[in-house]
Short mmCIF file of C-alpha atoms and ligand atoms in Angstrom, two decimals:
data_model
loop_
_atom_site.label_atom_id
_atom_site.label_comp_id
_atom_site.label_asym_id
_atom_site.label_seq_id
_atom_site.Cartn_x
_atom_site.Cartn_y
_atom_site.Cartn_z
CA MET V 37 183.37 -26.08 200.68
CA SER V 38 182.86 -22.94 202.72
CA ALA V 39 179.66 -23.45 204.72
CA ARG V 40 179.65 -24.14 208.43
CA ILE V 41 178.12 -27.57 209.08
CA LEU V 42 175.30 -27.43 211.63
CA ASP V 43 175.65 -30.65 213.64
CA GLY V 44 172.09 -31.66 214.54
CA LYS V 45 173.30 -34.94 215.97
CA ALA V 46 175.39 -33.17 218.61
CA ILE V 47 172.69 -30.58 219.37
CA ALA V 48 170.14 -33.40 219.76
CA ALA V 49 172.44 -35.37 222.07
CA SER V 50 172.91 -32.37 224.34
CA LEU V 51 169.14 -31.65 224.36
CA ARG V 52 168.40 -35.30 225.24
CA ALA V 53 170.95 -35.19 228.07
CA ARG V 54 169.33 -32.04 229.51
CA LEU V 55 165.87 -33.61 229.24
CA ALA V 56 167.11 -36.78 230.98
CA GLU V 57 168.34 -34.65 233.89
CA ARG V 58 164.98 -32.90 234.20
CA VAL V 59 163.12 -36.23 234.02
CA ALA V 60 165.36 -37.75 236.70
CA ALA V 61 164.47 -34.85 239.02
CA LEU V 62 160.69 -35.24 238.55
CA GLY V 63 159.91 -38.15 240.86
CA TYR V 64 157.84 -39.87 238.14
CA ARG V 65 158.44 -41.08 234.62
CA PRO V 66 156.50 -39.20 231.94
CA GLY V 67 154.57 -41.73 229.87
CA LEU V 68 154.85 -41.90 226.08
CA ARG V 69 152.89 -44.30 223.89
CA VAL V 70 153.71 -44.68 220.21
CA VAL V 71 150.99 -46.33 218.13
CA ARG V 72 152.08 -48.11 214.97
CA VAL V 73 149.60 -49.63 212.51
CA GLY V 74 150.86 -52.13 209.95
CA ASP V 75 154.34 -53.06 208.86
CA ASP V 76 155.79 -50.13 206.91
CA PRO V 77 159.53 -50.82 207.35
CA ALA V 78 160.61 -47.16 207.56
CA SER V 79 157.98 -46.56 210.25
CA GLY V 80 159.36 -49.57 212.12
CA VAL V 81 162.81 -47.98 212.25
CA TYR V 82 161.45 -44.57 213.32
CA VAL V 83 159.26 -46.08 216.04
CA ARG V 84 162.10 -48.17 217.48
CA ASN V 85 164.39 -45.13 217.53
CA LYS V 86 161.76 -43.02 219.31
CA ASP V 87 161.10 -45.74 221.88
CA ARG V 88 164.80 -46.30 222.57
CA ALA V 89 165.61 -42.59 222.91
CA ALA V 90 162.66 -42.13 225.27
CA GLN V 91 163.71 -45.01 227.49
CA GLU V 92 167.33 -43.86 227.57
CA ALA V 93 166.16 -40.43 228.77
CA GLY V 94 164.14 -42.02 231.59
CA PHE V 95 160.66 -41.86 230.07
CA ASP V 96 158.11 -44.65 230.51
CA SER V 97 157.81 -45.48 226.81
CA ALA V 98 156.09 -48.29 224.96
CA THR V 99 154.92 -49.05 221.42
CA LEU V 100 151.48 -50.44 220.64
CA HIS V 101 151.47 -52.32 217.35
CA LEU V 102 148.18 -52.87 215.53
CA PRO V 103 147.96 -55.18 212.48
CA ALA V 104 147.93 -53.74 208.94
CA ASP V 105 144.24 -54.66 208.58
CA ALA V 106 143.18 -52.98 211.84
CA THR V 107 139.93 -51.05 211.46
CA GLN V 108 139.62 -47.34 212.10
CA ALA V 109 137.30 -48.20 215.02
CA ALA V 110 140.04 -50.37 216.56
CA LEU V 111 142.60 -47.55 216.29
CA LEU V 112 140.19 -44.98 217.72
CA ALA V 113 139.42 -47.34 220.63
CA THR V 114 143.15 -47.68 221.32
CA ILE V 115 143.58 -43.91 221.26
CA ALA V 116 140.56 -43.44 223.56
CA ARG V 117 142.08 -45.87 226.06
CA LEU V 118 145.39 -43.95 226.03
CA ASN V 119 143.54 -40.63 226.37
CA ALA V 120 141.88 -41.98 229.53
CA ASP V 121 145.05 -43.53 231.03
CA PRO V 122 146.46 -41.19 233.72
CA ALA V 123 149.96 -42.72 233.32
CA VAL V 124 150.10 -41.63 229.67
CA ASP V 125 151.30 -38.07 229.04
CA GLY V 126 152.05 -38.27 225.33
CA ILE V 127 150.46 -40.16 222.41
CA LEU V 128 152.00 -40.39 218.95
CA VAL V 129 150.27 -42.16 216.07
CA GLN V 130 152.99 -42.97 213.57
CA LEU V 131 152.18 -41.92 209.99
CA PRO V 132 151.51 -43.04 207.31
CA LEU V 133 148.44 -45.08 208.25
CA PRO V 134 146.96 -47.87 206.09
CA PRO V 135 144.35 -46.73 203.54
CA GLN V 136 141.30 -47.98 205.45
CA ILE V 137 142.05 -45.50 208.24
CA SER V 138 141.47 -41.74 207.99
CA THR V 139 144.61 -39.90 209.11
CA GLU V 140 142.48 -36.87 209.91
CA ALA V 141 140.19 -38.92 212.18
CA ALA V 142 143.15 -40.50 213.99
CA ILE V 143 144.84 -37.15 214.60
CA ALA V 144 141.60 -35.55 215.81
CA ALA V 145 141.01 -38.44 218.24
CA VAL V 146 144.15 -37.72 220.29
CA ASP V 147 143.50 -35.62 223.40
CA PRO V 148 145.13 -32.24 222.52
CA VAL V 149 146.94 -32.14 225.89
CA LYS V 150 148.63 -35.48 225.01
CA ASP V 151 149.24 -34.60 221.34
CA VAL V 152 153.05 -34.67 221.40
CA ASP V 153 153.14 -34.59 217.58
CA GLY V 154 151.33 -31.22 217.66
CA PHE V 155 149.16 -32.35 214.72
CA HIS V 156 145.71 -31.92 216.34
CA PRO V 157 143.78 -29.03 214.75
CA LEU V 158 143.55 -27.36 218.17
CA ASN V 159 147.35 -27.27 218.50
CA ALA V 160 147.81 -26.27 214.85
CA GLY V 161 145.30 -23.47 215.44
CA ARG V 162 147.07 -22.33 218.59
CA LEU V 163 150.35 -22.16 216.71
CA ALA V 164 148.74 -20.15 213.90
CA ALA V 165 147.17 -17.82 216.49
CA GLY V 166 150.51 -17.32 218.25
CA GLN V 167 149.27 -19.07 221.39
CA PRO V 168 151.17 -21.64 223.48
CA GLY V 169 150.52 -25.30 222.68
CA LEU V 170 152.29 -28.46 221.54
CA VAL V 171 154.38 -27.77 218.42
CA PRO V 172 155.29 -30.37 215.74
CA CYS V 173 158.65 -31.97 216.53
CA THR V 174 160.56 -31.44 213.28
CA PRO V 175 159.95 -27.67 212.94
CA ARG V 176 160.66 -27.31 216.65
CA GLY V 177 163.97 -29.09 216.08
CA VAL V 178 164.83 -26.73 213.23
CA MET V 179 164.24 -23.74 215.53
CA HIS V 180 166.64 -25.29 218.09
CA ILE V 181 169.31 -25.71 215.41
CA LEU V 182 168.91 -22.08 214.28
CA ALA V 183 169.12 -20.89 217.89
CA GLU V 184 172.22 -23.00 218.63
CA ALA V 185 173.86 -21.69 215.47
CA GLY V 186 173.18 -18.11 216.57
CA VAL V 187 171.21 -17.28 213.42
CA ALA V 188 169.64 -13.81 213.72
CA LEU V 189 165.99 -14.32 212.71
CA ARG V 190 164.40 -10.94 213.43
CA GLY V 191 163.67 -9.31 210.08
CA ALA V 192 165.38 -12.10 208.15
CA ARG V 193 163.84 -13.35 204.89
CA ALA V 194 162.90 -17.00 205.45
CA VAL V 195 161.72 -19.29 202.67
CA VAL V 196 160.07 -22.59 203.54
CA LEU V 197 159.98 -25.06 200.68
CA GLY V 198 156.96 -27.34 201.15
CA ARG V 199 153.52 -26.82 202.73
CA SER V 200 152.86 -30.08 204.61
CA GLN V 201 150.92 -30.16 207.87
CA ILE V 202 153.86 -31.95 209.52
CA VAL V 203 156.68 -29.58 208.55
CA GLY V 204 156.11 -26.74 206.06
CA ARG V 205 153.10 -24.99 207.58
CA PRO V 206 154.15 -25.19 211.25
CA MET V 207 157.72 -24.28 210.23
CA ALA V 208 156.45 -21.10 208.57
CA GLN V 209 154.42 -20.23 211.69
CA LEU V 210 157.43 -20.66 213.98
CA LEU V 211 159.64 -18.51 211.75
CA LEU V 212 156.91 -15.87 211.62
CA GLY V 213 156.73 -16.03 215.42
CA ALA V 214 160.48 -15.35 215.45
CA ASP V 215 159.89 -12.16 213.37
CA CYS V 216 161.07 -13.50 210.01
CA THR V 217 159.48 -12.35 206.77
CA VAL V 218 158.19 -15.72 205.60
CA THR V 219 157.49 -17.12 202.15
CA ILE V 220 156.08 -20.61 201.65
CA ALA V 221 157.09 -21.98 198.25
CA HIS V 222 155.55 -25.19 196.88
CA SER V 223 154.89 -27.27 193.80
CA ARG V 224 152.67 -24.57 192.24
CA THR V 225 155.06 -21.68 192.92
CA ARG V 226 155.89 -19.98 189.62
CA ASP V 227 159.67 -19.56 189.92
CA ILE V 228 160.73 -21.61 192.90
CA ALA V 229 164.48 -21.07 192.36
CA ALA V 230 164.01 -17.28 192.35
CA GLU V 231 162.04 -17.45 195.61
CA CYS V 232 164.77 -19.55 197.23
CA ARG V 233 167.49 -17.16 196.08
CA ARG V 234 165.88 -14.39 198.15
CA ALA V 235 166.23 -16.38 201.38
CA ASP V 236 168.51 -15.52 204.27
CA VAL V 237 167.20 -18.75 205.82
CA LEU V 238 166.04 -21.56 203.55
CA VAL V 239 164.22 -24.59 204.98
CA ALA V 240 163.70 -27.40 202.47
CA ALA V 241 160.95 -29.91 203.28
CA VAL V 242 159.65 -31.37 200.03
CA GLY V 243 160.92 -34.96 199.98
CA ARG V 244 162.71 -34.76 196.62
CA ALA V 245 166.34 -35.81 196.55
CA GLY V 246 168.75 -33.02 195.65
CA MET V 247 166.03 -30.69 194.31
CA VAL V 248 167.60 -27.52 195.73
CA ARG V 249 170.66 -26.71 193.62
CA GLY V 250 173.65 -24.55 194.48
CA ASP V 251 172.47 -21.69 192.26
CA TRP V 252 169.16 -21.53 194.20
CA ILE V 253 171.03 -20.31 197.26
CA ALA V 254 172.12 -16.79 198.14
CA PRO V 255 175.79 -16.50 199.15
CA GLY V 256 176.03 -16.83 202.93
CA ALA V 257 172.45 -18.08 203.44
CA VAL V 258 171.58 -20.58 206.17
CA VAL V 259 170.24 -23.80 204.62
CA VAL V 260 168.26 -26.32 206.67
CA ASP V 261 167.55 -29.60 204.92
CA VAL V 262 164.58 -31.51 206.36
CA GLY V 263 164.43 -34.07 203.53
CA ILE V 264 165.30 -37.72 204.11
CA ASN V 265 165.30 -39.50 200.75
CA ARG V 266 166.64 -42.97 200.06
CA LEU V 267 168.37 -43.35 196.69
CA PRO V 268 168.18 -46.59 194.66
CA ASP V 269 171.75 -47.40 195.82
CA GLY V 270 170.58 -47.19 199.46
CA ARG V 271 172.19 -43.85 200.34
CA LEU V 272 170.20 -41.32 202.39
CA VAL V 273 170.22 -37.80 200.97
CA GLY V 274 168.34 -34.58 201.65
CA ASP V 275 166.30 -32.25 199.46
CA VAL V 276 169.40 -30.10 198.93
CA ALA V 277 172.29 -30.96 196.58
CA PHE V 278 174.71 -30.81 199.48
CA ASP V 279 178.11 -30.28 197.84
CA GLU V 280 176.84 -27.52 195.53
CA ALA V 281 174.93 -25.83 198.35
CA ALA V 282 177.81 -26.03 200.84
CA ALA V 283 180.03 -24.15 198.37
CA VAL V 284 177.64 -21.15 198.48
CA ALA V 285 175.82 -21.22 201.83
CA GLY V 286 177.07 -19.71 205.08
CA ALA V 287 175.82 -22.68 207.09
CA ILE V 288 174.04 -25.92 206.24
CA THR V 289 172.62 -29.01 207.94
CA PRO V 290 173.84 -32.38 206.64
CA VAL V 291 171.68 -35.44 205.87
CA PRO V 292 171.93 -37.66 207.80
CA GLY V 293 172.96 -36.03 211.10
CA GLY V 294 171.13 -32.72 210.73
CA VAL V 295 167.42 -32.26 211.39
CA GLY V 296 166.58 -35.98 211.75
CA PRO V 297 168.05 -36.48 215.26
CA MET V 298 166.36 -33.26 216.43
CA THR V 299 162.89 -34.64 215.66
CA ILE V 300 163.25 -37.39 218.25
CA ALA V 301 164.81 -35.08 220.85
CA CYS V 302 161.88 -32.67 220.41
CA LEU V 303 159.39 -35.50 220.79
CA LEU V 304 160.89 -36.08 224.23
CA GLU V 305 160.81 -32.35 224.93
CA ASN V 306 157.11 -32.25 223.98
CA THR V 307 156.37 -35.29 226.14
CA LEU V 308 158.03 -33.68 229.16
CA GLU V 309 156.11 -30.44 228.54
CA ALA V 310 152.84 -32.34 228.16
CA ALA V 311 153.50 -34.16 231.44
CA LEU V 312 154.28 -30.94 233.29
CA ALA V 313 151.22 -29.15 231.89
CA ARG V 314 148.80 -32.03 232.48
CA ARG V 315 150.01 -32.93 235.96
CA ALA V 316 149.98 -29.29 237.10
CA THR V 317 146.21 -29.05 236.56
N1 LIG K 418 155.87 -39.93 209.96
C1 LIG K 418 156.87 -39.19 209.46
N2 LIG K 418 157.16 -38.17 210.30
C2 LIG K 418 156.32 -38.28 211.34
C3 LIG K 418 156.14 -37.52 212.53
O1 LIG K 418 156.80 -36.51 212.80
N3 LIG K 418 155.17 -37.96 213.35
C4 LIG K 418 154.42 -39.04 213.08
N4 LIG K 418 153.48 -39.39 213.96
N5 LIG K 418 154.56 -39.77 211.99
C5 LIG K 418 155.50 -39.37 211.13
#
């Protein structure tokens, strides 16, 4: 193995420590509310981890849990109450939602100034327009990792694998904003391996275990693996075949311990920014 391992866990810990210091100096506790609907077990783990990290960093954090058969009206009423609550700076509706609820309607109901997921169309539009706003946590975390690793982005060829609203699209916008030449490759891309091979920076966010093989990677490329896939034997693996990729890449994020911890740290960063912006007006 030749690639440098990019330790997202350590970068996230140091970011959380810096955020905790800034929160301690504020004189109030920024408020975060995570809304969970139903009993998806993976969501349960994510929500608990977010809540715990927020509390450890000094935020006023709580989870609101609605039953699996909650109506869309009930969820929208909950969101409206949080929008109106002056103690709440950040609102996160954990996805996926049960089928009777429109994800689009739930996202659009969150006040854009409290939208710490950065999923509201207003924030997505701001990002696409190159304007300041709240940015989705996972792509923001990837940018932190690239910055910490000293990756030169200006003029670099970046390939983003996946076009989701949560990761792929905002990731491409952030890399474009950092002066990369950006390609978004996806399930309909004609020769996906050839596109990946052109990348100086490859970000994989497709949710398919080990899809990116070693011979998809240019020697010395920086590989960021956003995938978190659970194998039948219980192991967590990324979208990149790690051992093969690490033999070719210049640097690579592991799974677990790469991008995952950054997502939560950036949620806290977004919540602090939302609190500062909202309370300044
Ligand atoms: N489900 C999986 N990832 C995310 C995320 O980043 N935010 C929310 N709200 N739900 C998710």
